[in-house]
Coordinates of C-alpha atoms in Angstrom, one line a residue:
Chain A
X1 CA 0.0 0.0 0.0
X2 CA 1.5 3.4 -1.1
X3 CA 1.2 6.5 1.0
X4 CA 0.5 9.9 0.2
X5 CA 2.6 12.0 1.8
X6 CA 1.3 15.2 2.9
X7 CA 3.3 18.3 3.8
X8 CA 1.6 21.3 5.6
X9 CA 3.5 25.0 5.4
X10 CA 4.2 26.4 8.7
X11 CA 2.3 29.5 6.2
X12 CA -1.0 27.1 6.9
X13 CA -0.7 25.9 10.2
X14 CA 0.7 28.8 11.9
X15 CA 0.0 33.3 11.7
X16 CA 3.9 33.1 10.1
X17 CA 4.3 36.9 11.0
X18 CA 2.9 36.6 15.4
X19 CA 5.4 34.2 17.0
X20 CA 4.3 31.0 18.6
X21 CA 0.8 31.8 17.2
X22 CA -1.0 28.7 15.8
X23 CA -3.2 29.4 13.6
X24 CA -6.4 27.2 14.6
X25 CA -9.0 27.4 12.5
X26 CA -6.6 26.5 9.7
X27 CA -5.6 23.3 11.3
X28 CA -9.4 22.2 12.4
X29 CA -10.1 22.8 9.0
X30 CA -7.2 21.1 7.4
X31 CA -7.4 18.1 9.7
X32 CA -11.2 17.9 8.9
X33 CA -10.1 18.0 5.5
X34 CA -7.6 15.1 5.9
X35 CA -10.2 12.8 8.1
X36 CA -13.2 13.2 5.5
X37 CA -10.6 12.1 2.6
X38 CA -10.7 9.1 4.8
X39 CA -7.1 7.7 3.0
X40 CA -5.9 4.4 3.3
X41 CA -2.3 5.5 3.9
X42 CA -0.8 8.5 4.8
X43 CA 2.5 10.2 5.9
X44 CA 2.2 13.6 7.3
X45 CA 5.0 16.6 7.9
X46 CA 4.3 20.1 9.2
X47 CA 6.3 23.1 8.8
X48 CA 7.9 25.2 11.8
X49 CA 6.2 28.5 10.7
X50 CA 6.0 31.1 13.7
X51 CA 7.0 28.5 16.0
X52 CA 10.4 27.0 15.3
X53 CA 11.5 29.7 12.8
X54 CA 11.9 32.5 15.3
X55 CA 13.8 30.7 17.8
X56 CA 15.9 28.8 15.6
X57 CA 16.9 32.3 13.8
X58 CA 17.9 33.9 17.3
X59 CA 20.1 31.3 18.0
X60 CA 21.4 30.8 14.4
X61 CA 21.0 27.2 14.4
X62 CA 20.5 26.5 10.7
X63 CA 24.7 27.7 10.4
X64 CA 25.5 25.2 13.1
X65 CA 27.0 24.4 16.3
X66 CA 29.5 27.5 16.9
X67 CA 29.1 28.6 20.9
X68 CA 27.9 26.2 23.5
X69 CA 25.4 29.5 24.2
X70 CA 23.8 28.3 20.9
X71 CA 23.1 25.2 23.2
X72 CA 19.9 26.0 25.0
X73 CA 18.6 27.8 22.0
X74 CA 18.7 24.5 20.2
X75 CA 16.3 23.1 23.1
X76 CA 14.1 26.0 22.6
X77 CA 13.7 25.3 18.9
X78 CA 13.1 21.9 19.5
X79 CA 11.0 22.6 22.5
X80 CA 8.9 25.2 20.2
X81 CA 8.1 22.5 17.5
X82 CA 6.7 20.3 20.1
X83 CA 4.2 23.0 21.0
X84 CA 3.6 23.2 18.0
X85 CA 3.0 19.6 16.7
X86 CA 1.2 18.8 20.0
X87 CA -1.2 21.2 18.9
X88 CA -1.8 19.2 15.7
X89 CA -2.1 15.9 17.6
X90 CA -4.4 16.8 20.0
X91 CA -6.8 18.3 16.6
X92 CA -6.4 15.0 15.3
X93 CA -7.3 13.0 18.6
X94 CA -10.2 15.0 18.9
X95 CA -11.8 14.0 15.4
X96 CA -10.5 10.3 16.3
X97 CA -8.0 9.8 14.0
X98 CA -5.8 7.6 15.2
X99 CA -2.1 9.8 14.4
X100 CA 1.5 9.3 15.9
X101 CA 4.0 11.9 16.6
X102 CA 7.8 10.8 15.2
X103 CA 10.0 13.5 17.0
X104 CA 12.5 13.7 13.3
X105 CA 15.7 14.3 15.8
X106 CA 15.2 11.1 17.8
X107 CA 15.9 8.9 14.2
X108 CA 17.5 11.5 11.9
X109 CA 21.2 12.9 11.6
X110 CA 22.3 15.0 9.0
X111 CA 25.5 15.9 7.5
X112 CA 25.9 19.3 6.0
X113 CA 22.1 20.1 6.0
X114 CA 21.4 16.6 4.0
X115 CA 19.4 13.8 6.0
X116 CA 22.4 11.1 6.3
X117 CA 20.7 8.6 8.9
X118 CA 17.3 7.9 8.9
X119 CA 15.7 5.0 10.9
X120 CA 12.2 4.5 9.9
X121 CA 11.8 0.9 11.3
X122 CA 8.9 3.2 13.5
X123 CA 7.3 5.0 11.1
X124 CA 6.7 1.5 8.6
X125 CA 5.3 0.0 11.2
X126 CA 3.1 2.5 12.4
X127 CA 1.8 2.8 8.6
X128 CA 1.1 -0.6 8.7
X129 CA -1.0 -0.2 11.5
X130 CA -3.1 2.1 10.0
X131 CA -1.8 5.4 12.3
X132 CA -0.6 8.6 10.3
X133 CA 2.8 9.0 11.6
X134 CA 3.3 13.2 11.7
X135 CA 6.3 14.4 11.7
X136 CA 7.6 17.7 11.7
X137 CA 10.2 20.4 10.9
X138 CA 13.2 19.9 13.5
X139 CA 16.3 21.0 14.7
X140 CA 18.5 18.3 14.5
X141 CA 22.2 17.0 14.8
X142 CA 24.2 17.0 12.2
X143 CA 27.3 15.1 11.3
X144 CA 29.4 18.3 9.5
X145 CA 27.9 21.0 11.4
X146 CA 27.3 19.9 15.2
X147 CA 23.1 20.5 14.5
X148 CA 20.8 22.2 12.3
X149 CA 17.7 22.8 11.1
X150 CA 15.8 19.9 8.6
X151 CA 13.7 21.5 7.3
X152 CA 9.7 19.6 6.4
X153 CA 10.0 19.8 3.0
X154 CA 13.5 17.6 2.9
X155 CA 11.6 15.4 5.4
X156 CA 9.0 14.9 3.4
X157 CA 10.6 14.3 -0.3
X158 CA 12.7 11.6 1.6
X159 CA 9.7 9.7 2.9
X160 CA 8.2 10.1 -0.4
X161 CA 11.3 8.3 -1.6
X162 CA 11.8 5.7 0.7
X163 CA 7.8 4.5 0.4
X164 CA 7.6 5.0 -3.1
X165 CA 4.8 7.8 -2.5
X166 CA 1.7 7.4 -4.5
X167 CA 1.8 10.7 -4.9
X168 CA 2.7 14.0 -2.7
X169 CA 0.7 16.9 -1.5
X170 CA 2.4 20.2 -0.5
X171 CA -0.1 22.2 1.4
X172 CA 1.0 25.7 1.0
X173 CA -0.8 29.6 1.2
X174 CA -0.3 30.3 -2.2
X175 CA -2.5 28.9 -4.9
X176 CA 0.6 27.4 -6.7
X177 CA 3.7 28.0 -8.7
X178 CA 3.5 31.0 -10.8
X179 CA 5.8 32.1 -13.9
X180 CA 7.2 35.3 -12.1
X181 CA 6.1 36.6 -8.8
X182 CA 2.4 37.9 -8.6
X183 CA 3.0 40.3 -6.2
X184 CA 5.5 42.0 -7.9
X185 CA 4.6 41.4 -11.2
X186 CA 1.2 41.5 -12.6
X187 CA 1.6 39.8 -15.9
X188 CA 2.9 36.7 -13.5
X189 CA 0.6 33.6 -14.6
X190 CA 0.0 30.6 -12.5
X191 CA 1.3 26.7 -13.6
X192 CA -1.4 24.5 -13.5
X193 CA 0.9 21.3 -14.8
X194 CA 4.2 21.4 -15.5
X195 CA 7.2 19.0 -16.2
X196 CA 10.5 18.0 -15.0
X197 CA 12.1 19.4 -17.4
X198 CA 9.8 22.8 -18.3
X199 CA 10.5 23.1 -14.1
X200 CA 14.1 23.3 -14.1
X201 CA 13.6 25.6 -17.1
X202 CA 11.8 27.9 -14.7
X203 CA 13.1 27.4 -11.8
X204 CA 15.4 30.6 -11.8
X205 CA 12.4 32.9 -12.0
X206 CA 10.1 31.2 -9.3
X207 CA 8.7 33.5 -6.6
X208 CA 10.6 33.3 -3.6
X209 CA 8.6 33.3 -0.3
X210 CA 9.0 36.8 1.2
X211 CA 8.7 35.6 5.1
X212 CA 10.6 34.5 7.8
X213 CA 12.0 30.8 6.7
X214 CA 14.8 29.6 7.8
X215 CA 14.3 27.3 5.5
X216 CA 14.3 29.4 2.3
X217 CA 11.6 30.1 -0.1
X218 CA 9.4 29.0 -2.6
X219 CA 12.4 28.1 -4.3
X220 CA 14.1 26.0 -1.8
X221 CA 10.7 23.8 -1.7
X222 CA 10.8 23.5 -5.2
X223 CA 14.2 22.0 -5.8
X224 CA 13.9 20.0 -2.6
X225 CA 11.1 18.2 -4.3
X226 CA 12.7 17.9 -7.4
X227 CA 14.8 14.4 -7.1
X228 CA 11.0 12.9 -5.8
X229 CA 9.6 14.0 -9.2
X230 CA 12.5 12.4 -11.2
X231 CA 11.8 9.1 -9.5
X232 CA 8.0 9.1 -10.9
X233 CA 6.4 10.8 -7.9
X234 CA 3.7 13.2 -8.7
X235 CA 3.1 16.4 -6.9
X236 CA 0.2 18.5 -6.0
X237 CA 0.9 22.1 -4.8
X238 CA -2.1 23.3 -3.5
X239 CA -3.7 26.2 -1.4
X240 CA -4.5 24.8 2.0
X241 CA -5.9 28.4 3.6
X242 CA -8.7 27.5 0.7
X243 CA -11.6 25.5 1.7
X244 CA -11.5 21.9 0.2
X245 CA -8.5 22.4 -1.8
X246 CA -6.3 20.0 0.1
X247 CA -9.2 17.3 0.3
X248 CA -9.8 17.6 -3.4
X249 CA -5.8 17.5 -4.1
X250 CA -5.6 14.2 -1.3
X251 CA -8.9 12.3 -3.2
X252 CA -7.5 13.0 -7.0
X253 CA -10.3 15.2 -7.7
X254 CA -9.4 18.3 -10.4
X255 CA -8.3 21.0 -8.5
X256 CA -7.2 24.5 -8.7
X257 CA -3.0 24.5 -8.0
X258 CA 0.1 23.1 -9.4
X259 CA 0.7 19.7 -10.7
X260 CA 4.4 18.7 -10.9
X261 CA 5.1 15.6 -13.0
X262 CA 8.0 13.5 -14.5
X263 CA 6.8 14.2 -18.4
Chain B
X1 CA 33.1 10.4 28.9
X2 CA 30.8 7.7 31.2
X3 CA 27.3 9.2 31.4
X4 CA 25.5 8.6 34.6
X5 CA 22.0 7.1 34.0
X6 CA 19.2 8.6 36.3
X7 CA 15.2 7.2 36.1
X8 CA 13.1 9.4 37.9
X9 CA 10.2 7.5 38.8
X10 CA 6.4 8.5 38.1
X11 CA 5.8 8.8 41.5
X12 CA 8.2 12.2 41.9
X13 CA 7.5 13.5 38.8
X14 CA 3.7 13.4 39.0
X15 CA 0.9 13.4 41.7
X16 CA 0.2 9.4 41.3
X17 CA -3.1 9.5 42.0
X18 CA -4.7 11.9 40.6
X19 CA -4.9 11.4 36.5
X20 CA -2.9 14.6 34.6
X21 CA -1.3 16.1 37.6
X22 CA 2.1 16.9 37.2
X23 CA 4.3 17.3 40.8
X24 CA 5.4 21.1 40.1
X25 CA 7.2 21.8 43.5
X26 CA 9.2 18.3 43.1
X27 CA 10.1 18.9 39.7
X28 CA 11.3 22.0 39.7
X29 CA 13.3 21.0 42.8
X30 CA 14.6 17.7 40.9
X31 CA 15.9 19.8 37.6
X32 CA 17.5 22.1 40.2
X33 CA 19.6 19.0 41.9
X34 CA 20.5 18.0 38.4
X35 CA 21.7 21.9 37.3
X36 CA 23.5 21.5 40.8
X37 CA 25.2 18.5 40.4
X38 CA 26.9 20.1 37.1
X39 CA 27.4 15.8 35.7
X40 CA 29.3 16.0 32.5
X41 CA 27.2 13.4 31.2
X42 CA 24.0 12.8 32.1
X43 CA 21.3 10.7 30.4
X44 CA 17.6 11.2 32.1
X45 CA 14.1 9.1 31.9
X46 CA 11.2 9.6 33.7
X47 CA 8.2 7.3 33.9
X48 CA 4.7 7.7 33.1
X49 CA 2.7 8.4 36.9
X50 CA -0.9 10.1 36.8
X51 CA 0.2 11.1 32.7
X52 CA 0.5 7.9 31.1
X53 CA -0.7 5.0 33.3
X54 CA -4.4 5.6 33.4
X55 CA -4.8 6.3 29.6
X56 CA -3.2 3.1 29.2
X57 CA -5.0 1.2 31.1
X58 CA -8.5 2.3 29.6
X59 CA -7.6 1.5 26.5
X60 CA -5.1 -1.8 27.8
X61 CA -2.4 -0.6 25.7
X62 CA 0.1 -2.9 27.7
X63 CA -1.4 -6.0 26.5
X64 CA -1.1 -5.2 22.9
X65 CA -3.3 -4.4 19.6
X66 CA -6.5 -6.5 20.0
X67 CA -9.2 -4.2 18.1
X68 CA -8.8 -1.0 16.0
X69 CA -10.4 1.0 18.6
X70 CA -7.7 0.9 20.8
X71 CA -5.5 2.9 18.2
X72 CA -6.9 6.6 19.8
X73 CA -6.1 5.1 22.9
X74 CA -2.4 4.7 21.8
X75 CA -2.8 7.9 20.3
X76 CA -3.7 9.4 23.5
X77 CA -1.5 7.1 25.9
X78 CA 1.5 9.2 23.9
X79 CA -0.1 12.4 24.2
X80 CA -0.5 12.3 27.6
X81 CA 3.4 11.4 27.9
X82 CA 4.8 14.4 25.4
X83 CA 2.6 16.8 28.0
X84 CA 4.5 15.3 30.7
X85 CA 7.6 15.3 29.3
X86 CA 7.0 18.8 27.8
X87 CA 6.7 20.3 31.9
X88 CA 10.2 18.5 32.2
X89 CA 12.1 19.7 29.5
X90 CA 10.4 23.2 30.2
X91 CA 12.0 22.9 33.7
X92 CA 15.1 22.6 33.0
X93 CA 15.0 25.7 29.9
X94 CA 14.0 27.5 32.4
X95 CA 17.3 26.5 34.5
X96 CA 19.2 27.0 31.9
X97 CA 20.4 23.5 31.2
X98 CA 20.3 22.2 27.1
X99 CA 18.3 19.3 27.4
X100 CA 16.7 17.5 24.3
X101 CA 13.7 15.1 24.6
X102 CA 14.3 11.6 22.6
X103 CA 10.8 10.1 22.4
X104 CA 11.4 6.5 22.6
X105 CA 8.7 5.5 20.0
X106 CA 10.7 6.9 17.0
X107 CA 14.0 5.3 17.9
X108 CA 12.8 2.1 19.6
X109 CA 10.7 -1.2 19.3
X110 CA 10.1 -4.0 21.2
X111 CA 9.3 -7.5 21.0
X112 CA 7.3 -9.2 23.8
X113 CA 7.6 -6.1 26.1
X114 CA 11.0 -5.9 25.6
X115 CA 13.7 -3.7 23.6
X116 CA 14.2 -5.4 20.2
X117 CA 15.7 -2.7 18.5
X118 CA 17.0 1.3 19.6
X119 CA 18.0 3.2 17.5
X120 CA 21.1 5.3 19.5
X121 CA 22.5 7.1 17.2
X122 CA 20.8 10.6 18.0
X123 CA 21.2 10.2 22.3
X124 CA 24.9 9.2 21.5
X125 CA 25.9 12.7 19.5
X126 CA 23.5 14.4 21.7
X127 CA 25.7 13.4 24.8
X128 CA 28.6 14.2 22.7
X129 CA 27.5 17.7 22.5
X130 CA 27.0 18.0 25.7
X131 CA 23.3 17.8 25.8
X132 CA 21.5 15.7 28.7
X133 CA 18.9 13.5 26.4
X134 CA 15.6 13.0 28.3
X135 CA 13.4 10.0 27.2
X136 CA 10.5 8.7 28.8
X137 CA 8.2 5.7 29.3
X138 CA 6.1 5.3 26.2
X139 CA 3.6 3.5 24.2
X140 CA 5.7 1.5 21.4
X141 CA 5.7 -0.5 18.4
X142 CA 5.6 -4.5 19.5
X143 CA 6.6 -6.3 17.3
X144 CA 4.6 -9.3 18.5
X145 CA 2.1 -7.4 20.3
X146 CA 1.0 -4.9 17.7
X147 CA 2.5 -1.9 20.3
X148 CA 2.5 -1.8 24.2
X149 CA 3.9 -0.1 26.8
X150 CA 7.6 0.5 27.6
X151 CA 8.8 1.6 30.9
X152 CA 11.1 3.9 32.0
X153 CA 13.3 0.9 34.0
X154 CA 14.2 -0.9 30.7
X155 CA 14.7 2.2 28.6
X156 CA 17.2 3.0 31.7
X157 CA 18.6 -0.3 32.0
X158 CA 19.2 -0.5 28.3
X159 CA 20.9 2.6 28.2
X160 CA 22.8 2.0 31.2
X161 CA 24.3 -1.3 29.8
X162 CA 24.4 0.7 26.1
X163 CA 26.6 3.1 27.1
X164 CA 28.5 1.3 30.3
X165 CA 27.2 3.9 32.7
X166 CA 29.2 5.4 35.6
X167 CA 26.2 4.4 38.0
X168 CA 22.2 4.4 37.6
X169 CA 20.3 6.2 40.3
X170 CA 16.8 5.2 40.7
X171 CA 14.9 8.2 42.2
X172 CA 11.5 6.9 43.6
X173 CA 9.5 8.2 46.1
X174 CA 10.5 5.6 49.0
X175 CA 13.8 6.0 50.7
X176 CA 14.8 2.6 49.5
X177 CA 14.5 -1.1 49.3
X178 CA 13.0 -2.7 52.4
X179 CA 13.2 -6.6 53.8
X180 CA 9.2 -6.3 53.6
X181 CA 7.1 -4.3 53.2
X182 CA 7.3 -1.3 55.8
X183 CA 3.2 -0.4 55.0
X184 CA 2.4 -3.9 56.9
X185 CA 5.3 -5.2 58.6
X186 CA 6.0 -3.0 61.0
X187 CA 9.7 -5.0 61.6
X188 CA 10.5 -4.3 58.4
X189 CA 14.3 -2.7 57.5
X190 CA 15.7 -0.2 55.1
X191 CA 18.6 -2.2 53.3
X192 CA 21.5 0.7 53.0
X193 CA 23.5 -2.0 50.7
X194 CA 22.7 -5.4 49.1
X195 CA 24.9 -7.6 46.5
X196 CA 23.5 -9.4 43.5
X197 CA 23.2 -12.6 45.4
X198 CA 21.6 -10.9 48.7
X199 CA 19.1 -9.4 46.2
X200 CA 18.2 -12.5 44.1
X201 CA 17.2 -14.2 47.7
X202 CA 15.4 -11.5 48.9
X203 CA 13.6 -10.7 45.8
X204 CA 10.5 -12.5 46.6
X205 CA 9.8 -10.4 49.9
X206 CA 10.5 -6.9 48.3
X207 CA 7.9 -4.4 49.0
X208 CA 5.3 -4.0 46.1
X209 CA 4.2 -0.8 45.1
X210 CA 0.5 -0.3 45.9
X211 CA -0.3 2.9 43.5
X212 CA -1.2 2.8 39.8
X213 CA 1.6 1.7 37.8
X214 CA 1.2 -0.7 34.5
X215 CA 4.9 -1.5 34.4
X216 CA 4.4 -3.2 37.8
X217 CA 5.7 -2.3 41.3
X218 CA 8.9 -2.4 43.1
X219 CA 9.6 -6.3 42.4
X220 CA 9.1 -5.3 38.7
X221 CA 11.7 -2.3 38.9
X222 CA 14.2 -4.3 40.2
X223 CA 13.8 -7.2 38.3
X224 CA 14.5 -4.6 35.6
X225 CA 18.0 -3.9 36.9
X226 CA 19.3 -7.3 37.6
X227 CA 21.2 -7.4 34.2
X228 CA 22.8 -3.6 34.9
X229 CA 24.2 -5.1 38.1
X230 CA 24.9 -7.8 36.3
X231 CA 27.3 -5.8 34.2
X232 CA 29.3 -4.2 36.9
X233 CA 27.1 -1.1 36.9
X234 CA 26.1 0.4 41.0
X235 CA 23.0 1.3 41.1
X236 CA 21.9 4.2 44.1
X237 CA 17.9 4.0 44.5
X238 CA 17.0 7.1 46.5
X239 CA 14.0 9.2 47.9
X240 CA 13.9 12.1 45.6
X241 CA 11.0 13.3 47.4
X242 CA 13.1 14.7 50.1
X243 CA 15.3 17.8 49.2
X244 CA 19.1 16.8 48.6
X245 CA 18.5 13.0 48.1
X246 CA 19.3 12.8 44.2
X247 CA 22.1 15.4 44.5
X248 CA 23.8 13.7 47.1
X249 CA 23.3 10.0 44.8
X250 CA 24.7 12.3 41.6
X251 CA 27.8 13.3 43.7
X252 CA 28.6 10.3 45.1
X253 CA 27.8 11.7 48.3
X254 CA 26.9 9.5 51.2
X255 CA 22.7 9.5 51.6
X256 CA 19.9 7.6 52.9
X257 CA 19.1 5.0 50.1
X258 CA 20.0 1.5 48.9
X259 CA 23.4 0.7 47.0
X260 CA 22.9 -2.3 44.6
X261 CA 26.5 -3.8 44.0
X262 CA 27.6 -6.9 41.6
X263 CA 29.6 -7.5 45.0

């Protein structure tokens, strides 16, 4: 049985600009959303968004382990994506979907930024179970650089990888992938299917996510999901702060966003 | 760099009784014993008490998947612990200390009830770094049973044994191991040191707790630690209920308590 894999922005499940300010009727609706689609198998990641971001920026993180004061900001990231993702959990527990949290820095190292180890003994049995392992953005250790910060998105195309994803669904607060950026340019036209190769064509002119993101941009995601493409998987980028969107995009159903595929 | 290994039981960490109430004033004291004590390596686990324990026992999580709607209760059962373990790790931000929660669910599965496989790789760089990695009794993968419960004594003795601790210090909320128990034999003695072989004899008298507690009482707990002793490995089981106790155990300093040696 292949999973979908789901990724939710830290843009959907958190107010990115307020720090540590979940943004609840988003995830009641999203997890609604995800219940009613009532999928056989499913792998779900969430973002840090206003959360994990903030902290992880003050105590530079992402470049490292330089100063043991960088220490106890590196449990404060951590300790602020657990807020966060118990937040999710409990939404789930209260519609009675039966979902387990995998902490990503208890069975992940990285080296340089790149997920190097990954022990998913866990996470394949809990899919076989029929629980929707959730895991999350993370600040973790890494082999080059002491720790960092993985970001969801990596997490995410790796799992799509490893269980040869049915397909994968990136939940994001933008409608999809546009030729140039709509804010700034009003001529910019949104991608409603586009291929491997047409992507990497485009990639230089994508619109970069102007918030705080440790994680880059619109851009980072995009190459990030790249290699999961070249191996077959198809991706839906879809508007999660729009009703029914993500169910439609999780069921197959036509829906308004981007569809990334092989070609 | 030996780490020492300390379990802090349910008991001190939460009000045993009464379901969801964590022990504020004892762990806030505990976390400031630990800053005290200034270990170079230190490797924590706490048990489950008033968080865990009743959850799992409505929805008999210990005894294994049976029917489908025990899979909230699992759900839950976890939940319940990551609040827990969230007050802990809080504590010790607060104190300044870089802690990082390992939940033993991502990292571990059992077979039977007991440790099959662990992942170590995270706790071992964390320790490296100079973090103290905090993991906690949990609901698990089985790999006979479907899932069950894990308790804090085996994650301890495993990691005790994995990483040839210094010592293990058993903070409960009795001063110690008793010839009977000291509820209903009023003749019964504190033991201030016992050897492997004293302990196998007296095993069958030991005091056993009364309280809730799936992961069994006393008898269980040091049933659980035979095979640390075993290994050359002192353990120190001490009252951390009273102030000083656990500082005095971390320092090596003589206290009120009961030494287990290999003798």
């Amino acid at each position: 049985m292949k999973p979908i894999v789901v990724k939710l922005g830290g843009s959907v499940v958190t107010a990115k600009e307020k720090t540590f300010t979940p943004n609840i009727p988003s995830i009641n609706r999203i997890v609604k959303e995800i219940a009613e689609a009532r999928l056989d198998s499913l792998i779900l990641i969430h973002g840090g968004g206003s959360f994990g971001h903030p902290v992880a920026r003050e105590y530079q993180i992402v470049e490292g382990y330089k100063t043991p004061s960088q220490k106890i900001g590196f449990s404060k990231t951590r300790q602020a994506m657990m807020a966060l993702n118990k937040l999710v959990i409990d939404t789930f527990i209260r519609q009675n979907i039966p979902v387990v949290a995998i902490q990503p820095s208890a069975c992940i190292t990285t080296k340089g930024g790149r997920i190097q180890h990954f022990d998913i003994t866990a996470i394949q049995h809990f899919l076989h179970l029929g629980f929707i392992p959730v895991l999350y953005a993370d600040a973790v250790l890494d082999l080059d650089l002491g720790f960092s910060i993985l970001s969801g998105d990596q997490i995410a195309a790796e799992l799509a990888m490893i269980f040869n994803a049915e397909k994968m669904v990136i939940a994001v607060d933008v409608d999809g992938l546009f030729t140039d950026d709509p804010k700034s340019n009003p001529n910019a036209k949104m991608i409603n299917e586009i291929s491997l190769e047409e992507l990497n064509r485009l990639l230089d002119s994508i619109d970069v996510a102007k918030t705080v993101d440790v994680t880059k941009g619109m851009r980072g995601k995009v190459t990030e999901l790249i290699p999961t493409v070249e191996r077959g998987i198809q991706i839906d980028i879809v508007n999660a702060s729009i009703a029914d969107r993500l169910y439609k995009a999780l069921k197959g159903e036509k829906v308004t966003g981007t569809k990334i595929t092989r070609g």
